[in-house]
mmCIF file of C-alpha atoms in Angstrom:
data_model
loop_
_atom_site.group_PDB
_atom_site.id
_atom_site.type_symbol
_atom_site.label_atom_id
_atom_site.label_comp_id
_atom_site.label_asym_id
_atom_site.label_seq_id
_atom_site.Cartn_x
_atom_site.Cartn_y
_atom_site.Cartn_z
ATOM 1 C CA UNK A 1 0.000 0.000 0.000
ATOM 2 C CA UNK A 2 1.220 3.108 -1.074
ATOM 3 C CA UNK A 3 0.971 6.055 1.772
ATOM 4 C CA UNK A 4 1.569 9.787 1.164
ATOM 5 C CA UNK A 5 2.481 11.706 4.434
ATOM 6 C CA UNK A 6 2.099 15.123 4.420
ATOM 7 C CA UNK A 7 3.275 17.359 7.797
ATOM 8 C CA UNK A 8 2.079 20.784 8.915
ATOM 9 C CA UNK A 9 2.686 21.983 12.337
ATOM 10 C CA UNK A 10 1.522 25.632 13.951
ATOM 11 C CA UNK A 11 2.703 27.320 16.888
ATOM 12 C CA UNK A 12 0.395 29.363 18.327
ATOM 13 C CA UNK A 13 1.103 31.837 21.067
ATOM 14 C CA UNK A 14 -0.805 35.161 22.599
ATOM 15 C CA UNK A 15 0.793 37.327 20.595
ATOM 16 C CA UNK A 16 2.339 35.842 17.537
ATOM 17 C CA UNK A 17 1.728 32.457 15.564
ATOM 18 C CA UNK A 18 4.351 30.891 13.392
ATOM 19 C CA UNK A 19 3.028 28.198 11.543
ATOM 20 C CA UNK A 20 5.273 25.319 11.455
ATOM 21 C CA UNK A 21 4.319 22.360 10.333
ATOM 22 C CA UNK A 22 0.660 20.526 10.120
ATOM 23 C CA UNK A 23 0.377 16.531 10.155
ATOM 24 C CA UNK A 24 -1.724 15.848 7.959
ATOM 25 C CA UNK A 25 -1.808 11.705 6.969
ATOM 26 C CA UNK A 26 -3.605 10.721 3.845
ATOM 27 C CA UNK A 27 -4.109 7.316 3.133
ATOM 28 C CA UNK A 28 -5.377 6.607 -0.137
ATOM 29 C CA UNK A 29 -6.665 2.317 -1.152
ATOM 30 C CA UNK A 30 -5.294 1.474 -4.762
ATOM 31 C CA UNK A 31 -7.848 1.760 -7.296
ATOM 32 C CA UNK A 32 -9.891 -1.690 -7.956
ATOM 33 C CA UNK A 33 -10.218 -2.703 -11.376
ATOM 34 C CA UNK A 34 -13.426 -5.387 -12.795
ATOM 35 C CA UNK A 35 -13.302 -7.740 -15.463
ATOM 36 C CA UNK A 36 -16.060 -7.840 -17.758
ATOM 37 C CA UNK A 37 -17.646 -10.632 -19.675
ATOM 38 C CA UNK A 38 -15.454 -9.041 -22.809
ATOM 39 C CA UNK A 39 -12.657 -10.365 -21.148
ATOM 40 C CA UNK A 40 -11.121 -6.344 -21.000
ATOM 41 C CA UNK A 41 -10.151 -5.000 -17.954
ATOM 42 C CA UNK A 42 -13.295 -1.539 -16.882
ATOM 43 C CA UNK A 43 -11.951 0.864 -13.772
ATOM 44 C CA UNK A 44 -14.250 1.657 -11.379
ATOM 45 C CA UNK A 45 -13.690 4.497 -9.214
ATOM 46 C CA UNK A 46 -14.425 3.646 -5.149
ATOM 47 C CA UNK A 47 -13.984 6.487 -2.685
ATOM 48 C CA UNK A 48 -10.773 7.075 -1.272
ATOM 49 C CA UNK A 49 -11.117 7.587 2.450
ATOM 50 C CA UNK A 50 -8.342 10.685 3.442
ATOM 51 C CA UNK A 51 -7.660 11.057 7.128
ATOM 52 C CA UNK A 52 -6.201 14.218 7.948
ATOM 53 C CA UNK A 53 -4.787 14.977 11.342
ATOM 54 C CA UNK A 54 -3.831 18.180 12.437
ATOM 55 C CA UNK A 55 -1.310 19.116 15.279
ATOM 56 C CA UNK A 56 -1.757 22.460 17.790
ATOM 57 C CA UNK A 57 0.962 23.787 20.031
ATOM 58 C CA UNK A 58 0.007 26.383 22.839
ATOM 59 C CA UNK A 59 1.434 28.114 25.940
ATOM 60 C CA UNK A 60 -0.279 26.971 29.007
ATOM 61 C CA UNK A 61 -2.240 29.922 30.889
ATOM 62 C CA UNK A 62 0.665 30.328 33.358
ATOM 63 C CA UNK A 63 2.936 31.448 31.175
ATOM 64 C CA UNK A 64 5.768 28.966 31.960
ATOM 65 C CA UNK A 65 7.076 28.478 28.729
ATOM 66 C CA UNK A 66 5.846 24.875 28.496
ATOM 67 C CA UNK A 67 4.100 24.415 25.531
ATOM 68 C CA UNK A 68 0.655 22.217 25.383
ATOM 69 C CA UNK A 69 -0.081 20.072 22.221
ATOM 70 C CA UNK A 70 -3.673 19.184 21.447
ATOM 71 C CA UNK A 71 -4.305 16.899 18.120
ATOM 72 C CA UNK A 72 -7.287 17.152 15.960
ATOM 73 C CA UNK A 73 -8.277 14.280 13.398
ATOM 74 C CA UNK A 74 -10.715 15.051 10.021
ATOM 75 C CA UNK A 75 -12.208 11.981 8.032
ATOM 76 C CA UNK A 76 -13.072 13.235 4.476
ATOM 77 C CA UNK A 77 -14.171 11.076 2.141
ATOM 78 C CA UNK A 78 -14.411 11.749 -1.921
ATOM 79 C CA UNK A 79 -15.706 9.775 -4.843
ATOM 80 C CA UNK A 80 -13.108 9.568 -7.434
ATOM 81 C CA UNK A 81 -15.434 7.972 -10.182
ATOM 82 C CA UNK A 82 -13.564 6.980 -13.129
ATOM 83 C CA UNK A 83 -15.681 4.984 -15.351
ATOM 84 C CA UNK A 84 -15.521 4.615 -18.502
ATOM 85 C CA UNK A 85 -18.422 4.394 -21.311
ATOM 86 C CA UNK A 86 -18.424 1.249 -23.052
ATOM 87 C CA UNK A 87 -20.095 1.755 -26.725
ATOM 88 C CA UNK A 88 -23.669 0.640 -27.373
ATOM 89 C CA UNK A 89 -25.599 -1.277 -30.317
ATOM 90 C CA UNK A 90 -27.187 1.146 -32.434
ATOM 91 C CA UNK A 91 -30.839 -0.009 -31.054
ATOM 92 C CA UNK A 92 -29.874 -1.291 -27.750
ATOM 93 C CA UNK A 93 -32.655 1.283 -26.481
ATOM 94 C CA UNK A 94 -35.402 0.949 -28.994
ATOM 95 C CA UNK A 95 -38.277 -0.795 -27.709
ATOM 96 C CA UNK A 96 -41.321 -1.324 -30.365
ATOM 97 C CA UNK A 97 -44.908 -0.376 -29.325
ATOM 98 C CA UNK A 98 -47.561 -2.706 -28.313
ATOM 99 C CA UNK A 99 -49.293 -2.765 -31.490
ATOM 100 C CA UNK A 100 -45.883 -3.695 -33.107
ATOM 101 C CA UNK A 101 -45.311 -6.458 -31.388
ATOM 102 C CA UNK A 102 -48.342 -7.190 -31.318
ATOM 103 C CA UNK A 103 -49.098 -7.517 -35.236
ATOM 104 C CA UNK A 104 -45.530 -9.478 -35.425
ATOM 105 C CA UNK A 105 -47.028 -12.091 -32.747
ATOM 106 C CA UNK A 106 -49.972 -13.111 -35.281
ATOM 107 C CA UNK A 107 -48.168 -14.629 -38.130
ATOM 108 C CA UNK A 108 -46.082 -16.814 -35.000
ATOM 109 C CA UNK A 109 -48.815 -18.056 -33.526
ATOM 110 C CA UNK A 110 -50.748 -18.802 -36.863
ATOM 111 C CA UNK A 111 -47.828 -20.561 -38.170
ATOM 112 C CA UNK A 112 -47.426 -22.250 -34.811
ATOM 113 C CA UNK A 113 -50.855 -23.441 -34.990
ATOM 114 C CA UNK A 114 -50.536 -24.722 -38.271
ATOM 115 C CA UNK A 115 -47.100 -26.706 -37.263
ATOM 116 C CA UNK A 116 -49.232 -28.636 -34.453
ATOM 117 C CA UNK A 117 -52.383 -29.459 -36.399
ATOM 118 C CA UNK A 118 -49.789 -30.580 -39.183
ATOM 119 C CA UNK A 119 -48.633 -32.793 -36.695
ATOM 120 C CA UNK A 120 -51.087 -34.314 -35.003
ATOM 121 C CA UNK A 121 -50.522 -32.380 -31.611
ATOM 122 C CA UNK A 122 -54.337 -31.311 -30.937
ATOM 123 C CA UNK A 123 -56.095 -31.487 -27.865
ATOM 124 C CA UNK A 124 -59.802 -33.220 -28.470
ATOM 125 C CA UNK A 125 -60.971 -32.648 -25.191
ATOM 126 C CA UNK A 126 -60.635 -28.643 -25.167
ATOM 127 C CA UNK A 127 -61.538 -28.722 -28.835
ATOM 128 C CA UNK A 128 -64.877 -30.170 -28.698
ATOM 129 C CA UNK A 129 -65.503 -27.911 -25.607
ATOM 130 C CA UNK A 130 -64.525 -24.759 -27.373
ATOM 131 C CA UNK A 131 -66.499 -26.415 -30.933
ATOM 132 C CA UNK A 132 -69.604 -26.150 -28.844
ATOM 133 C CA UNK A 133 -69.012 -22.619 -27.719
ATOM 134 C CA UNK A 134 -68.422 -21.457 -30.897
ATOM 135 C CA UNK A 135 -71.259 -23.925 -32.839
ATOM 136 C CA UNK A 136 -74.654 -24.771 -31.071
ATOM 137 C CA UNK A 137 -73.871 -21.893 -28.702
ATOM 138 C CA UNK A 138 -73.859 -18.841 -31.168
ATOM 139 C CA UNK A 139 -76.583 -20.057 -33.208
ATOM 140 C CA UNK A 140 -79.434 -18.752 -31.833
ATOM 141 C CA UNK A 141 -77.842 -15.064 -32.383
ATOM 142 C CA UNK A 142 -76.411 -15.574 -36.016
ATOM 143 C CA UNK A 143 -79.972 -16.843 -37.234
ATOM 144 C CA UNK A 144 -82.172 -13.916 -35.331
ATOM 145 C CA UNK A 145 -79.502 -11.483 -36.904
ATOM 146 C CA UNK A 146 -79.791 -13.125 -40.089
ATOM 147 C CA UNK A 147 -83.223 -13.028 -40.302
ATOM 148 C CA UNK A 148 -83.547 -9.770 -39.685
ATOM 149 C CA UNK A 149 -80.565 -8.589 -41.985
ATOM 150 C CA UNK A 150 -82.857 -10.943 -44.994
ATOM 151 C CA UNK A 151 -86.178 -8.956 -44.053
ATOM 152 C CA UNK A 152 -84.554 -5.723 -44.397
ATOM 153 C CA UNK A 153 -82.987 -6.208 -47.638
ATOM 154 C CA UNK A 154 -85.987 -8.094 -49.189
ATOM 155 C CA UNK A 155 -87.655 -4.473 -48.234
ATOM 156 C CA UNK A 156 -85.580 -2.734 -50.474
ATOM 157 C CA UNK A 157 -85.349 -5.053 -53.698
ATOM 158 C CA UNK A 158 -88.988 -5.139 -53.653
ATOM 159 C CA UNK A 159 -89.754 -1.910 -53.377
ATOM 160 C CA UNK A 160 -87.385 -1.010 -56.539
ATOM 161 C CA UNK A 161 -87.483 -4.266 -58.900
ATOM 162 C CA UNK A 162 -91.434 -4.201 -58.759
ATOM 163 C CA UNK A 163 -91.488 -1.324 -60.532
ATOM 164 C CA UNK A 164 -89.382 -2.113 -62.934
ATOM 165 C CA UNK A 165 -91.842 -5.173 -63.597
ATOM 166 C CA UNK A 166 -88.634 -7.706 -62.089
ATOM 167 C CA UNK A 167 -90.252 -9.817 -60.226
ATOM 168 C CA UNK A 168 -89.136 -13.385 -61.066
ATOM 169 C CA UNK A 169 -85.172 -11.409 -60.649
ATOM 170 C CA UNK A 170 -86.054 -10.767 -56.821
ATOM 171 C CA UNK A 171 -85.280 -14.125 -55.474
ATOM 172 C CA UNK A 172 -81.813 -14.736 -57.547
ATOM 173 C CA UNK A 173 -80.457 -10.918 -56.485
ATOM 174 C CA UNK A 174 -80.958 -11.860 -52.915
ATOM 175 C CA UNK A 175 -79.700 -15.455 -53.514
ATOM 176 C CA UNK A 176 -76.966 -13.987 -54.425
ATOM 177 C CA UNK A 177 -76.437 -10.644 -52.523
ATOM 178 C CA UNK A 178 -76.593 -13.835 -49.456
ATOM 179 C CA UNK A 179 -74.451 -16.290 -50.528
ATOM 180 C CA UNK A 180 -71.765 -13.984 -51.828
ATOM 181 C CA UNK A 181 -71.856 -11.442 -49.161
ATOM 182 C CA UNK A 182 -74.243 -10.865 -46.615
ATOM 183 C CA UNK A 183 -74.119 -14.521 -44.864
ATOM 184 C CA UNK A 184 -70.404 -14.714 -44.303
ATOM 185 C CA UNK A 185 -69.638 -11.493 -43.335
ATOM 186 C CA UNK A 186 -72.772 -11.041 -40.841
ATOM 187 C CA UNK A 187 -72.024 -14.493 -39.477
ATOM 188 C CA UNK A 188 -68.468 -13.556 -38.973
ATOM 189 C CA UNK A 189 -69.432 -10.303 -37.380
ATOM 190 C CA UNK A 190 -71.665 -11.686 -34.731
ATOM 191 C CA UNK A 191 -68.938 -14.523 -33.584
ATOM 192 C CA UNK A 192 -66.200 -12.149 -33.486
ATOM 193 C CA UNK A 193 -67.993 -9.711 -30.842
ATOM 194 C CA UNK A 194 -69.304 -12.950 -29.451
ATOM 195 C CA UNK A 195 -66.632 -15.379 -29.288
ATOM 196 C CA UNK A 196 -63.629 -13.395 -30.378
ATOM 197 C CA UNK A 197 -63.790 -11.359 -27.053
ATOM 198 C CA UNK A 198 -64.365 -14.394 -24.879
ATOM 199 C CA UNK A 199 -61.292 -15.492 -26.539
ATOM 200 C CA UNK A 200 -59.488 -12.474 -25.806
ATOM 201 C CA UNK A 201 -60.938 -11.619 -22.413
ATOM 202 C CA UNK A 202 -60.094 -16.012 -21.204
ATOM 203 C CA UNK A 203 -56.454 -15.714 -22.322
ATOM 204 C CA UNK A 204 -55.993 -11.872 -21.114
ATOM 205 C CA UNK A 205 -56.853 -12.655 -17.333
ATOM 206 C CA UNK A 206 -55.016 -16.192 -17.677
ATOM 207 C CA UNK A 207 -51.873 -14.285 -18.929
ATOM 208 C CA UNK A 208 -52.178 -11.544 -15.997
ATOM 209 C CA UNK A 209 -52.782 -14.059 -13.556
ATOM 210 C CA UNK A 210 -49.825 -15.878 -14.646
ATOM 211 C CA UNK A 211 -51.663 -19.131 -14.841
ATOM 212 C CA UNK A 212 -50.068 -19.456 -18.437
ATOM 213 C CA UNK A 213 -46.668 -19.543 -16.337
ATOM 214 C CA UNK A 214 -48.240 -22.134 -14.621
ATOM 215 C CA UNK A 215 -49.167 -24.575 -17.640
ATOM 216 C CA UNK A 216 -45.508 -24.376 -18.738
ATOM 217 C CA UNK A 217 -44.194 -25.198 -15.353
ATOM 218 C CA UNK A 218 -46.626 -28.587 -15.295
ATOM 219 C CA UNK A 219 -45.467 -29.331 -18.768
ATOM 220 C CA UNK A 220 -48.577 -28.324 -21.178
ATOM 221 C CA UNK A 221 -47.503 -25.868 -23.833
ATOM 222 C CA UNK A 222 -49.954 -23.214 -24.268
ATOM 223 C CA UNK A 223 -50.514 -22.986 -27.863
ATOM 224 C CA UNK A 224 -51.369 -26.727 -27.626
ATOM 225 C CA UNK A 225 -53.730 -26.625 -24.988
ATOM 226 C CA UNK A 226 -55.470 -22.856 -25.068
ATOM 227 C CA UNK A 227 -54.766 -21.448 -28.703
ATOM 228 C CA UNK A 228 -55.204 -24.375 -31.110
ATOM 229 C CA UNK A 229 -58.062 -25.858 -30.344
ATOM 230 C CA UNK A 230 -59.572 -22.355 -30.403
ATOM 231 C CA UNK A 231 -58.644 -21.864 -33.664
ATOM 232 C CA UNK A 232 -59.571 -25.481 -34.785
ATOM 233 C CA UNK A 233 -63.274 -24.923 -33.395
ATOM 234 C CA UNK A 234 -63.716 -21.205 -35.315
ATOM 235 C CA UNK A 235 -62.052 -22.627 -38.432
ATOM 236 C CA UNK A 236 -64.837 -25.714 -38.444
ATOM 237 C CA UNK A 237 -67.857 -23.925 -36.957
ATOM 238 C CA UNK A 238 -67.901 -20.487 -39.232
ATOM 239 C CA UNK A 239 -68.750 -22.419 -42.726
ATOM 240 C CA UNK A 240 -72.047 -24.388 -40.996
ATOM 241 C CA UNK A 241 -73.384 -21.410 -39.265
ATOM 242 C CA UNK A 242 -72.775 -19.458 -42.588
ATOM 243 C CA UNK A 243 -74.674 -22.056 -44.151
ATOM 244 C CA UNK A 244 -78.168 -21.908 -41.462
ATOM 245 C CA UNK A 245 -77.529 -18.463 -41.955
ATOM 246 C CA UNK A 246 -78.141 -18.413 -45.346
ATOM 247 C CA UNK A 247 -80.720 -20.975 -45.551
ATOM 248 C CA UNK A 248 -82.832 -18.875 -42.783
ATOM 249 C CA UNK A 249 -82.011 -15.206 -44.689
ATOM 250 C CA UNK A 250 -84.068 -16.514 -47.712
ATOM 251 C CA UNK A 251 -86.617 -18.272 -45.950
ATOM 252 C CA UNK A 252 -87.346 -14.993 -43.873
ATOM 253 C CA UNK A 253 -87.245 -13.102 -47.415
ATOM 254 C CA UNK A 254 -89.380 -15.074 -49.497
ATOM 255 C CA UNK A 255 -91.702 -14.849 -46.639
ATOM 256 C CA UNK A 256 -91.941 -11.648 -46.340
ATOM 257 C CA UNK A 257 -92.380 -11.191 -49.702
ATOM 258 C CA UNK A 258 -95.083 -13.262 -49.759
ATOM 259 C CA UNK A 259 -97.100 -11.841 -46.559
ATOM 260 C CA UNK A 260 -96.483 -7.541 -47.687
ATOM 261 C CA UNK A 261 -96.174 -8.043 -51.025
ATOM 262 C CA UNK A 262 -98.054 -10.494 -52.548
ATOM 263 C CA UNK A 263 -94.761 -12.398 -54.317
ATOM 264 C CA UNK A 264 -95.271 -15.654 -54.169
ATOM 265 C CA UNK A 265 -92.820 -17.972 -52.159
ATOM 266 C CA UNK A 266 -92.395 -20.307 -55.137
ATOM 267 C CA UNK A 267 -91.389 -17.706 -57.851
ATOM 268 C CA UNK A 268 -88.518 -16.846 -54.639
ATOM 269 C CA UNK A 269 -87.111 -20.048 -54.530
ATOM 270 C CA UNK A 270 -87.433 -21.038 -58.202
ATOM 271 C CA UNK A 271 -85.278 -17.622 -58.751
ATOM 272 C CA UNK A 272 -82.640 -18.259 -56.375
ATOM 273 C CA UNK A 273 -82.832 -21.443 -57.745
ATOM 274 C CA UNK A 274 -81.909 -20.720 -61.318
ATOM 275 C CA UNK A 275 -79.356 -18.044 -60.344
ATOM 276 C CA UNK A 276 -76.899 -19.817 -57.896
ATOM 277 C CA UNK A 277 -74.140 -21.796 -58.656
ATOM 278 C CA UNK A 278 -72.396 -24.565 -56.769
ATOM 279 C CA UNK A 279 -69.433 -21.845 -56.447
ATOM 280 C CA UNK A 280 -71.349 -19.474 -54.804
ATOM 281 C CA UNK A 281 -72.078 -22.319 -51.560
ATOM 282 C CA UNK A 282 -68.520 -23.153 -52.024
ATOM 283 C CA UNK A 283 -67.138 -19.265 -51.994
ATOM 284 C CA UNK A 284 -69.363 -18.301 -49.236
ATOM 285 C CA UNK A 285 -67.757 -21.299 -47.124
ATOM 286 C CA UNK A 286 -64.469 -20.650 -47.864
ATOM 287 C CA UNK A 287 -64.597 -17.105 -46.942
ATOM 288 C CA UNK A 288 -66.328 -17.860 -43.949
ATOM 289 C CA UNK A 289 -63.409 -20.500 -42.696
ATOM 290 C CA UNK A 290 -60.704 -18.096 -43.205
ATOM 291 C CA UNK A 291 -62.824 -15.012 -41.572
ATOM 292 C CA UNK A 292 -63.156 -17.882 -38.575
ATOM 293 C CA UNK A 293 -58.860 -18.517 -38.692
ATOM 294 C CA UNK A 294 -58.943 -14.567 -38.402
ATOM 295 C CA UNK A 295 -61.132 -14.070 -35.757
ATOM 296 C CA UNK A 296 -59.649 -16.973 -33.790
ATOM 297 C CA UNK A 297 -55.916 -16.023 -34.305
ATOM 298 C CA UNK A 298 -56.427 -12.205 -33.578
ATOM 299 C CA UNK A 299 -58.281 -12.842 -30.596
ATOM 300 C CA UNK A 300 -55.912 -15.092 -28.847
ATOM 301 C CA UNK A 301 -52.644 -13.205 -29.835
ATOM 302 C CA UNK A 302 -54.393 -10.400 -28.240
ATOM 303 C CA UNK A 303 -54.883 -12.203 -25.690
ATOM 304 C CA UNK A 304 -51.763 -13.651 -25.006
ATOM 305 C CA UNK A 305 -49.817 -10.639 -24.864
ATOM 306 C CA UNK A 306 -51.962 -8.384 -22.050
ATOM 307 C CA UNK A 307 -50.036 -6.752 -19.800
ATOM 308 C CA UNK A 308 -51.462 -4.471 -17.055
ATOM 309 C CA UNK A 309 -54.003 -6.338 -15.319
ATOM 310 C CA UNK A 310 -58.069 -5.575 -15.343
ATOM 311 C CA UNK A 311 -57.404 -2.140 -17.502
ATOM 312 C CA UNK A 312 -55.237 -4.246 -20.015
ATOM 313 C CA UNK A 313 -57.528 -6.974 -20.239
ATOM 314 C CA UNK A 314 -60.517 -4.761 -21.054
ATOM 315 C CA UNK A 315 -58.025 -2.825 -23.341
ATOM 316 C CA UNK A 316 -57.233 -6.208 -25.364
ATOM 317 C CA UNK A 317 -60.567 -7.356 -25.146
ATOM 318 C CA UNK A 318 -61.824 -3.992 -26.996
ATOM 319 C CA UNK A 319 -58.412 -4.003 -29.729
ATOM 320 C CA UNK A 320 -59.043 -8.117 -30.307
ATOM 321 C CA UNK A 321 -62.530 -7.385 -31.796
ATOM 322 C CA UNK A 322 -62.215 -3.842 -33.781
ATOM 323 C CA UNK A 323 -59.138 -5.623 -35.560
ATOM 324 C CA UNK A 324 -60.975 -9.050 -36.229
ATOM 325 C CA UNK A 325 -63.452 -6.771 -37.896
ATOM 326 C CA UNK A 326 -61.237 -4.977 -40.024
ATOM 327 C CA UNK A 327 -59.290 -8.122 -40.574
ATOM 328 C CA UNK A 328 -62.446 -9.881 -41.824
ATOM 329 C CA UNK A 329 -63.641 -6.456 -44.291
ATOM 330 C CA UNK A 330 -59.784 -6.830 -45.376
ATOM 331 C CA UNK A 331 -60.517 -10.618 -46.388
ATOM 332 C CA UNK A 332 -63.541 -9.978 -48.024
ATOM 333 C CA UNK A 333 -62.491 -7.786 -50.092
ATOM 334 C CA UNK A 334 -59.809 -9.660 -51.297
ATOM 335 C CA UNK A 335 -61.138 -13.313 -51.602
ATOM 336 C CA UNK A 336 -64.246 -11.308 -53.248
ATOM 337 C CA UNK A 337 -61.854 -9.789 -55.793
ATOM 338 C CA UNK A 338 -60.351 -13.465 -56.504
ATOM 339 C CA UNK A 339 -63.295 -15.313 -56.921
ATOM 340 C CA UNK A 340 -65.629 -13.010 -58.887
ATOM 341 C CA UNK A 341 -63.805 -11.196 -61.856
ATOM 342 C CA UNK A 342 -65.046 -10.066 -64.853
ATOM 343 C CA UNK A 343 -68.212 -10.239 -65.812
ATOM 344 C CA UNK A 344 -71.027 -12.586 -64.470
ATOM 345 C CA UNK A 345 -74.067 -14.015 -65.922
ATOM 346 C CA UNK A 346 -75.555 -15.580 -63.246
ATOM 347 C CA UNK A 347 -79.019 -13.664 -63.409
ATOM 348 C CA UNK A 348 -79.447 -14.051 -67.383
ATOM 349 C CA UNK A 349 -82.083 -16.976 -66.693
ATOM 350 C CA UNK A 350 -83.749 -14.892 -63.856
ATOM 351 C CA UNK A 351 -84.943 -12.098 -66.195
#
């Protein structure tokens, strides 16, 4: 250890003071150094603790010469901080917003979806229970909505195509207006604020709660046992409801025609009939199972990724469905521009 000695000493008497010398000791520790994980050597400055002592020589009150010595000792303490910055990776601060990683955590989980059901990993038991939620469950609500949606379109074709003496065109318009359109998308819309926020709002409080943590620390992988057979059930339960849907849309039309307006329920169905094509079933099913895989997927990555407790589970609850809608407009538009270009001639037999 390395010492530095330093003396000062003062002679103080009534009338006159000669400074002498003061004692002053300073005792500095050698500077530490650290290691890093680099393998270079990073100095890291630790306070040096400085004792100073300081020596006082006076004549005693008698005035017999004999001088009295009286030592006073100072602790001062300073930081000597010599560390050096080490250089940083040009986004070692960045952080992306929730919505980032939030978008970027759909196309995992849909592709980790898709590597289970390709192989074989699916839970039955929490399939079937989740196929019932989403089937038998949300029937009741698609078909009353349907219905509804049928009646108030049938208002409107009536209404015009009567007067333009198109009657026997009424029921293949809304045979196909139904098929194409209408029964997929309103189907889709009713399970998304019905189901896809269940989805959302069940794997929000699990993740908050940490019980997700807790299926990983028994050994059951989450995507196998919460996500995939969620997205299983949507994917197989969409294209049947979209297809009651439909069925119940043009019964409730052709009825209604019938009862207000005096168009007969046969020259409906004999329409519709003659204007659909085995493609338009097919279309409307297809559209309906990947509006399903949307809903489904959305709703759990959502879900998955809530942070923030109640607040952020109603937050992700609320974000799951607006984007499952615009997710499923999105779709339609472009499976509608796929499947029907150019020009069609599906209501040349209706006329």
């Amino acid at each position: 250890m390395m010492q530095t000695c330093c003396i000062h000493q003062s002679f103080s008497f009534p009338h006159r003071s000669i400074p002498r010398s003061d004692a002053s000791i300073s005792i500095k520790p050698p500077k530490l150094c650290q290691v890093g994980f680099n393998g270079k050597t990073r100095s890291c400055g630790i306070s040096s603790l400085i004792r100073q002592r300081r020596l006082y020589v006076n004549l005693n009150a008698n005035n017999d010469n004999h001088p009295s010595m009286s030592m006073l000792e100072e602790e001062t303490s300073t930081e000597n901080s010599a560390s050096t910055q080490e250089a940083e990776l040009p986004f070692s601060n960045w952080s992306p917003s929730k919505y980032v990683w939030r978008g970027l955590s759909v196309p995992i989980i849909a592709g980790q979806v898709v590597l289970r059901i390709l192989k074989g990993k699916i839970h039955w038991r929490n399939t079937l229970q989740q196929l019932e939620r989403t089937g038998p469950k949300s029937l009741g609500v698609c078909l009353l909505t349907s219905t509804f949606v049928g009646m108030a379109f049938t208002i409107q074709f009536v209404r015009e195509f009567t007067r333009l003496g198109l009657n026997r065109s009424i029921g293949g318009v809304l045979a196909l207006a139904f098929s194409r359109e209408l029964s997929p998308v309103i189907t889709s819309i009713v399970v998304a604020g019905r189901m896809g926020s269940a989805f959302a709002a069940e794997l929000g409080t699990m993740q908050v709660s940490e019980q997700t943590d807790t299926l990983r620390v028994l050994g059951a992988d989450p995507i196998d046992y919460l996500i995939t057979p969620r997205v299983i059930a949507s994917c197989l339960a969409l294209p049947f409801l979209t297809l009651m849907c439909f069925t119940v849309g043009m019964a409730s039309s052709a009825l209604l025609s019938d009862a207000v307006y005096g168009i007969s329920i046969n020259i409906i169905m004999d329409s519709a009939h003659r204007a659909l094509r085995p493609w338009d079933i097919i279309s409307a099913m297809i559209k309906s199972q990947v509006f399903g895989a949307i809903i489904s997927v959305i709703s759990c990555s959502w879900g998955v990724t809530t942070t923030g407790g109640a607040k952020g589970v109603g937050e992700s609850t609320t974000s799951a469905v607006v984007m499952s809608l615009v997710g499923i407009f999105i779709a339609d538009f472009v499976l509608s521009s796929f499947f029907f270009q150019g020009a069609g001639d599906s209501l040349k037999n209706c006329v």
